[in-house]
Coordinates of C-alpha atoms in Angstrom, one line a residue:
M7 CA 2.9 30.8 18.0
D8 CA 0.5 30.9 16.2
F9 CA 0.5 29.2 12.8
S10 CA -0.6 30.4 8.9
K11 CA -2.7 27.5 7.4
E12 CA -0.1 28.1 4.6
I13 CA 2.9 27.1 7.0
L14 CA 1.0 24.4 8.7
L15 CA -0.1 22.6 5.7
D16 CA 3.5 22.9 4.3
M17 CA 4.5 21.3 7.1
Y18 CA 2.1 18.5 6.4
T19 CA 3.4 18.0 3.2
R20 CA 6.8 17.6 3.9
M21 CA 7.0 15.1 6.5
L22 CA 4.0 13.3 4.0
R23 CA 7.0 12.9 1.1
I24 CA 9.1 12.1 3.2
R25 CA 7.6 9.3 4.6
K26 CA 6.4 8.2 1.0
F27 CA 9.8 8.5 -0.2
E28 CA 10.8 6.4 2.3
L29 CA 8.2 3.5 2.2
K30 CA 9.2 3.6 -1.7
A31 CA 12.7 3.7 -1.0
A32 CA 11.9 0.4 1.3
E33 CA 10.1 -1.0 -1.6
L34 CA 12.3 -0.7 -4.1
F35 CA 15.4 -1.9 -2.0
A36 CA 13.6 -5.3 -1.2
A37 CA 12.9 -5.9 -4.8
G38 CA 17.0 -5.3 -5.4
E39 CA 16.7 -2.4 -7.5
L40 CA 19.1 -0.2 -5.2
G41 CA 22.6 -1.3 -4.4
G42 CA 23.9 -0.8 -1.2
F43 CA 22.6 0.3 2.4
V44 CA 19.8 2.4 3.2
H45 CA 18.7 4.0 6.4
L46 CA 15.1 5.2 6.9
Y47 CA 13.9 8.2 8.4
A48 CA 9.9 6.7 8.8
G49 CA 9.0 7.7 12.0
E50 CA 11.5 11.1 12.4
E51 CA 9.6 13.5 10.3
A52 CA 8.6 15.8 12.4
T53 CA 12.2 16.7 13.7
A54 CA 13.5 17.4 10.3
V55 CA 10.5 19.6 8.7
G56 CA 10.4 21.3 12.3
V57 CA 13.6 22.4 12.2
C58 CA 13.8 23.4 8.0
E59 CA 10.4 25.1 7.9
N60 CA 12.4 27.8 9.8
L61 CA 15.3 27.8 7.6
S62 CA 15.9 29.8 4.4
N63 CA 17.5 28.2 0.9
D64 CA 20.9 30.4 2.5
D65 CA 20.9 28.6 5.3
Y66 CA 23.1 25.8 6.0
I67 CA 22.6 22.1 7.1
T68 CA 24.5 18.7 8.0
S69 CA 23.0 15.8 7.5
T70 CA 23.9 12.1 8.6
H71 CA 23.8 8.5 7.5
R72 CA 19.8 8.8 7.6
G73 CA 19.9 11.7 5.6
H74 CA 16.7 11.6 3.3
G75 CA 14.3 13.2 5.3
H76 CA 16.5 16.5 6.3
V77 CA 17.4 17.0 2.4
I78 CA 14.0 16.8 1.5
A79 CA 13.0 19.0 4.7
K80 CA 15.2 21.6 3.1
G81 CA 13.7 21.3 -0.1
G82 CA 15.7 18.7 -2.0
E83 CA 13.9 17.4 -4.8
P84 CA 12.5 13.8 -5.0
K85 CA 13.4 12.8 -8.1
Y86 CA 17.0 13.7 -8.4
M87 CA 17.6 11.8 -4.7
M88 CA 16.5 8.8 -6.4
A89 CA 18.5 9.0 -9.1
E90 CA 21.1 9.4 -6.4
L91 CA 19.9 5.7 -5.0
Y92 CA 19.8 4.3 -8.4
G93 CA 23.5 5.6 -9.0
K94 CA 22.0 7.3 -12.2
E95 CA 24.3 10.5 -13.6
T96 CA 21.0 12.4 -12.7
G97 CA 21.3 12.3 -9.2
Y98 CA 22.6 15.0 -6.8
C99 CA 25.8 13.1 -6.9
K100 CA 26.2 12.1 -10.2
G101 CA 25.2 8.6 -8.7
K102 CA 28.2 8.7 -6.7
G103 CA 26.6 9.5 -3.0
G104 CA 24.4 6.8 -2.8
S105 CA 21.9 7.1 0.1
M106 CA 24.3 8.1 2.8
H107 CA 26.0 11.1 0.6
I108 CA 23.1 13.2 -0.8
A109 CA 24.1 17.2 -1.4
D110 CA 22.9 20.3 -2.8
A111 CA 25.5 23.6 -2.0
T112 CA 22.7 25.3 -4.1
K113 CA 20.1 24.5 -1.1
G114 CA 22.5 25.1 1.9
I115 CA 22.6 21.2 2.3
L116 CA 26.8 20.8 2.9
G117 CA 25.8 16.9 2.8
A118 CA 24.8 13.7 4.4
N119 CA 27.9 11.7 6.0
G120 CA 28.3 8.1 6.5
I121 CA 31.0 9.0 9.6
V122 CA 29.4 9.1 12.8
G123 CA 29.5 12.5 14.1
A124 CA 31.0 14.1 10.9
G125 CA 28.6 16.6 10.3
L126 CA 29.3 18.1 13.4
P127 CA 32.6 19.9 12.9
I128 CA 31.6 20.7 8.9
A129 CA 28.6 22.8 10.9
T130 CA 30.6 24.4 13.1
G131 CA 32.9 26.0 9.8
A132 CA 29.6 26.6 8.5
A133 CA 28.9 29.0 11.3
L134 CA 32.5 30.3 11.9
S135 CA 31.9 31.8 7.9
I136 CA 29.0 33.0 8.6
K137 CA 30.4 35.1 11.1
L138 CA 33.4 35.8 9.8
R139 CA 31.7 37.3 6.1
G140 CA 28.6 38.9 8.7
S141 CA 26.1 37.4 6.8
D142 CA 22.4 36.7 8.0
Q143 CA 22.7 33.0 8.1
V144 CA 22.5 30.2 10.7
A145 CA 24.4 26.6 10.6
V146 CA 22.0 23.7 11.6
C147 CA 23.5 19.8 12.8
F148 CA 21.5 16.9 12.8
F149 CA 23.4 14.3 14.4
G150 CA 21.8 10.9 16.5
D151 CA 22.4 10.2 20.2
G152 CA 25.3 8.3 19.4
A153 CA 27.3 10.7 17.8
S154 CA 27.2 12.9 20.5
N155 CA 29.8 10.4 22.7
Q156 CA 32.1 11.2 19.8
G157 CA 35.3 13.0 20.5
T158 CA 33.8 15.8 17.4
F159 CA 30.7 16.3 19.4
H160 CA 32.4 18.2 22.2
E161 CA 35.3 19.9 20.3
S162 CA 32.8 21.4 18.2
M163 CA 30.2 22.5 20.7
N164 CA 33.5 24.0 22.7
M165 CA 34.3 25.9 19.7
A166 CA 31.0 27.0 19.0
S167 CA 30.6 28.5 22.3
V168 CA 33.7 30.1 23.3
W169 CA 33.2 32.0 19.5
K170 CA 29.1 32.3 20.3
L171 CA 28.8 30.6 16.4
P172 CA 25.3 31.0 14.9
V173 CA 25.1 27.1 14.9
V174 CA 21.9 25.1 16.3
Y175 CA 22.8 21.6 17.0
I176 CA 19.8 19.2 16.8
C177 CA 20.2 15.5 18.5
E178 CA 18.0 13.3 16.9
N179 CA 17.5 11.0 19.7
N180 CA 15.8 8.3 18.6
L181 CA 17.1 5.6 21.4
Y182 CA 19.3 3.5 20.1
G183 CA 23.1 4.1 18.5
E184 CA 22.8 1.9 16.0
F185 CA 22.0 -1.4 17.6
T186 CA 22.8 -0.2 21.0
S187 CA 20.2 1.2 23.5
Q188 CA 21.1 5.0 24.7
K189 CA 20.7 3.3 28.5
D190 CA 23.7 1.0 27.6
H191 CA 25.8 3.6 26.1
Q192 CA 25.1 7.2 28.1
A193 CA 25.1 7.7 31.9
I194 CA 22.0 10.2 31.3
T195 CA 19.1 10.2 30.1
D196 CA 18.7 13.9 28.1
V197 CA 21.5 14.6 25.7
A198 CA 20.5 18.5 26.0
D199 CA 22.2 18.2 29.5
R200 CA 25.8 18.3 27.8
A201 CA 25.3 22.0 26.8
I202 CA 25.8 23.1 30.2
A203 CA 29.3 21.9 30.5
Y204 CA 29.9 24.6 27.6
G205 CA 27.9 27.1 28.8
F206 CA 24.8 27.6 26.3
P207 CA 21.1 26.3 26.5
G208 CA 20.4 22.6 26.4
I209 CA 16.6 21.9 25.5
T210 CA 15.0 18.7 25.3
V211 CA 11.3 18.7 23.1
D212 CA 9.3 15.9 21.7
G213 CA 10.8 15.0 18.5
N214 CA 7.5 13.8 17.1
D215 CA 5.5 17.1 18.2
V216 CA 6.6 19.1 15.0
L217 CA 5.2 22.1 16.0
A218 CA 7.4 22.0 19.3
V219 CA 10.5 21.4 17.3
Y220 CA 9.7 24.8 14.9
E221 CA 8.9 26.6 18.2
A222 CA 12.1 25.5 20.1
T223 CA 14.2 25.9 16.7
N224 CA 12.8 29.4 15.7
E225 CA 14.3 30.5 19.5
A226 CA 17.2 28.7 19.0
I227 CA 18.3 30.6 15.7
K228 CA 16.7 34.0 16.9
R229 CA 19.5 33.8 19.8
A230 CA 22.1 32.6 16.9
K231 CA 21.6 35.2 14.8
D232 CA 21.5 37.9 17.8
G233 CA 25.0 36.7 18.4
A234 CA 24.6 34.8 22.0
G235 CA 25.6 31.7 20.2
P236 CA 24.5 27.9 19.7
T237 CA 21.7 25.6 21.4
L238 CA 21.8 22.3 21.8
I239 CA 18.2 20.8 21.0
E240 CA 17.1 17.3 21.8
C241 CA 14.3 15.9 19.8
K242 CA 13.1 12.5 21.7
T243 CA 11.9 10.7 18.3
Y244 CA 11.9 6.6 16.9
R245 CA 13.0 5.3 13.8
L246 CA 9.7 2.6 12.8
R247 CA 11.9 0.6 11.2
G248 CA 15.7 -1.3 11.1
H249 CA 18.7 0.8 11.6
F250 CA 19.3 -0.1 7.9
E251 CA 16.7 -1.9 5.4
G252 CA 17.2 -5.8 6.3
D253 CA 17.9 -5.3 10.3
P254 CA 16.7 -8.3 12.0
Q255 CA 16.0 -5.4 15.4
L256 CA 17.0 -8.4 17.7
Y257 CA 17.6 -5.9 20.0
R258 CA 14.4 -4.0 20.3
S259 CA 10.8 -5.6 21.6
K260 CA 7.8 -5.5 18.7
E261 CA 5.9 -4.0 21.9
E262 CA 8.0 -1.3 21.8
V263 CA 8.1 -0.8 18.4
E264 CA 4.3 -0.5 18.8
E265 CA 3.7 1.6 21.0
W266 CA 6.2 4.1 19.5
A267 CA 3.7 3.3 16.6
K268 CA 1.1 5.2 18.4
K269 CA 3.1 8.4 18.8
D270 CA 3.9 8.4 14.7
P271 CA 4.3 12.3 13.7
I272 CA 2.3 12.0 10.7
P273 CA -1.5 10.7 11.5
R274 CA -0.6 12.9 14.8
F275 CA -0.5 16.2 13.3
E276 CA -3.1 14.9 10.3
K277 CA -5.6 14.8 13.6
Y278 CA -4.6 18.2 15.0
L279 CA -5.6 19.6 11.4
L280 CA -8.7 18.1 11.2
E281 CA -10.1 18.7 14.6
N282 CA -8.9 22.2 14.3
N283 CA -10.5 23.1 10.8
I284 CA -7.2 23.9 9.3
A285 CA -7.7 21.5 6.6
S286 CA -10.6 19.2 5.7
E287 CA -10.1 15.5 5.2
E288 CA -10.5 16.6 1.0
E289 CA -7.4 18.4 1.3
I290 CA -5.5 16.4 3.5
K291 CA -6.3 13.7 0.2
K292 CA -5.4 16.0 -2.3
I293 CA -2.1 16.5 -0.7
Q294 CA -1.5 12.8 -0.3
N295 CA -2.5 12.1 -4.1
N296 CA -0.3 14.7 -5.5
I297 CA 3.0 13.0 -3.2
D298 CA 2.0 9.7 -4.7
Q299 CA 2.0 11.1 -7.7
E300 CA 5.6 12.6 -7.3
I301 CA 6.6 9.9 -6.1
E302 CA 6.0 7.6 -8.7
D303 CA 7.6 10.3 -11.1
A304 CA 10.5 9.8 -9.3
V305 CA 11.2 6.5 -9.3
K306 CA 9.9 6.8 -13.3
F307 CA 12.7 9.9 -13.6
A308 CA 15.0 7.5 -12.5
K309 CA 14.8 4.4 -13.7
E310 CA 14.7 6.3 -17.7
S311 CA 17.7 8.3 -16.3
K312 CA 21.5 7.2 -17.7
E313 CA 23.9 5.5 -16.2
P314 CA 27.0 7.0 -15.5
E315 CA 29.7 6.5 -18.2
E316 CA 32.8 5.0 -17.0
K317 CA 35.6 7.9 -17.5
A318 CA 33.0 9.6 -14.8
A319 CA 34.7 7.5 -11.7
V320 CA 37.7 9.5 -11.8
E321 CA 36.5 12.6 -12.2
D322 CA 35.5 15.3 -9.7
V323 CA 38.4 13.8 -7.5
Y324 CA 40.2 16.8 -8.2
T325 CA 39.5 20.5 -8.6
D326 CA 39.6 22.5 -11.6
I327 CA 40.6 25.8 -9.5
V328 CA 44.0 26.7 -8.9
E329 CA 45.5 29.0 -6.5
E330 CA 48.9 30.3 -6.3
V331 CA 51.0 29.2 -4.0
R332 CA 54.5 31.8 -2.2
V333 CA 56.4 30.3 -1.1
R334 CA 58.0 33.0 1.9

């Protein structure tokens, strides 16, 4: 595919924004400033950005416990995300969701989710709503290799296949389900092979190659919008940090991590931009500096934001919408 300079630099910017947000979150967590668990997306940026670069504001995504990258790639603002991590009232979920439950329905972000495989039926339901409404949208579901063993995976794929729903399933195969190697919890090498059982395409791509992810997603979205149904795209990638911050990582070797670090999607794409004269070193440096400032501003915004009031603990529990129920 031919890519404009604007799109290529936008992808680089989004990838770098995710990485710098995650590294700052790691720093803040280590300093004891963030509560709860933090699961970082560093190393997998090419997958989220390659997918979301194809999406409009009206398209839907569902995310995972490792959701910061998906939210930023879909247009989420770091300052509201950082405020959520700090538990402040200016956060996306008013400080009630924390790291694992960020959502913004105005951008089609139907929520990150701490339950493994929970986003699959949500995305499938969103795709069903698209079909029933006849709108020109698509739903995208991010999930990991471990989630492909859940019943929600198989039920969702079967339903989407039977009804030819406009949904794209993105398996981020980072080789580990929490602390368990894929080879120990699956007898297959490629999760994409599971699409065969449901009668739609399963594609495996290099999840650290943002352009390969973009192209595969672009074709899958066209197929979905043409009424041909779902596609399963497996993106082979790797998280450069532990399952969670503080993870001792006893289940994988230092040599394995170092080998995958050589495939880091950001310096890889930066090299592509420079070698193909798409961007100069000065342009790259400017983008880096701008994002550094953006992340610092996000932290400042979060720290200066108000703590939620005590009464907020019981707000947003029940809906204000009351519908008349007729008993027949």
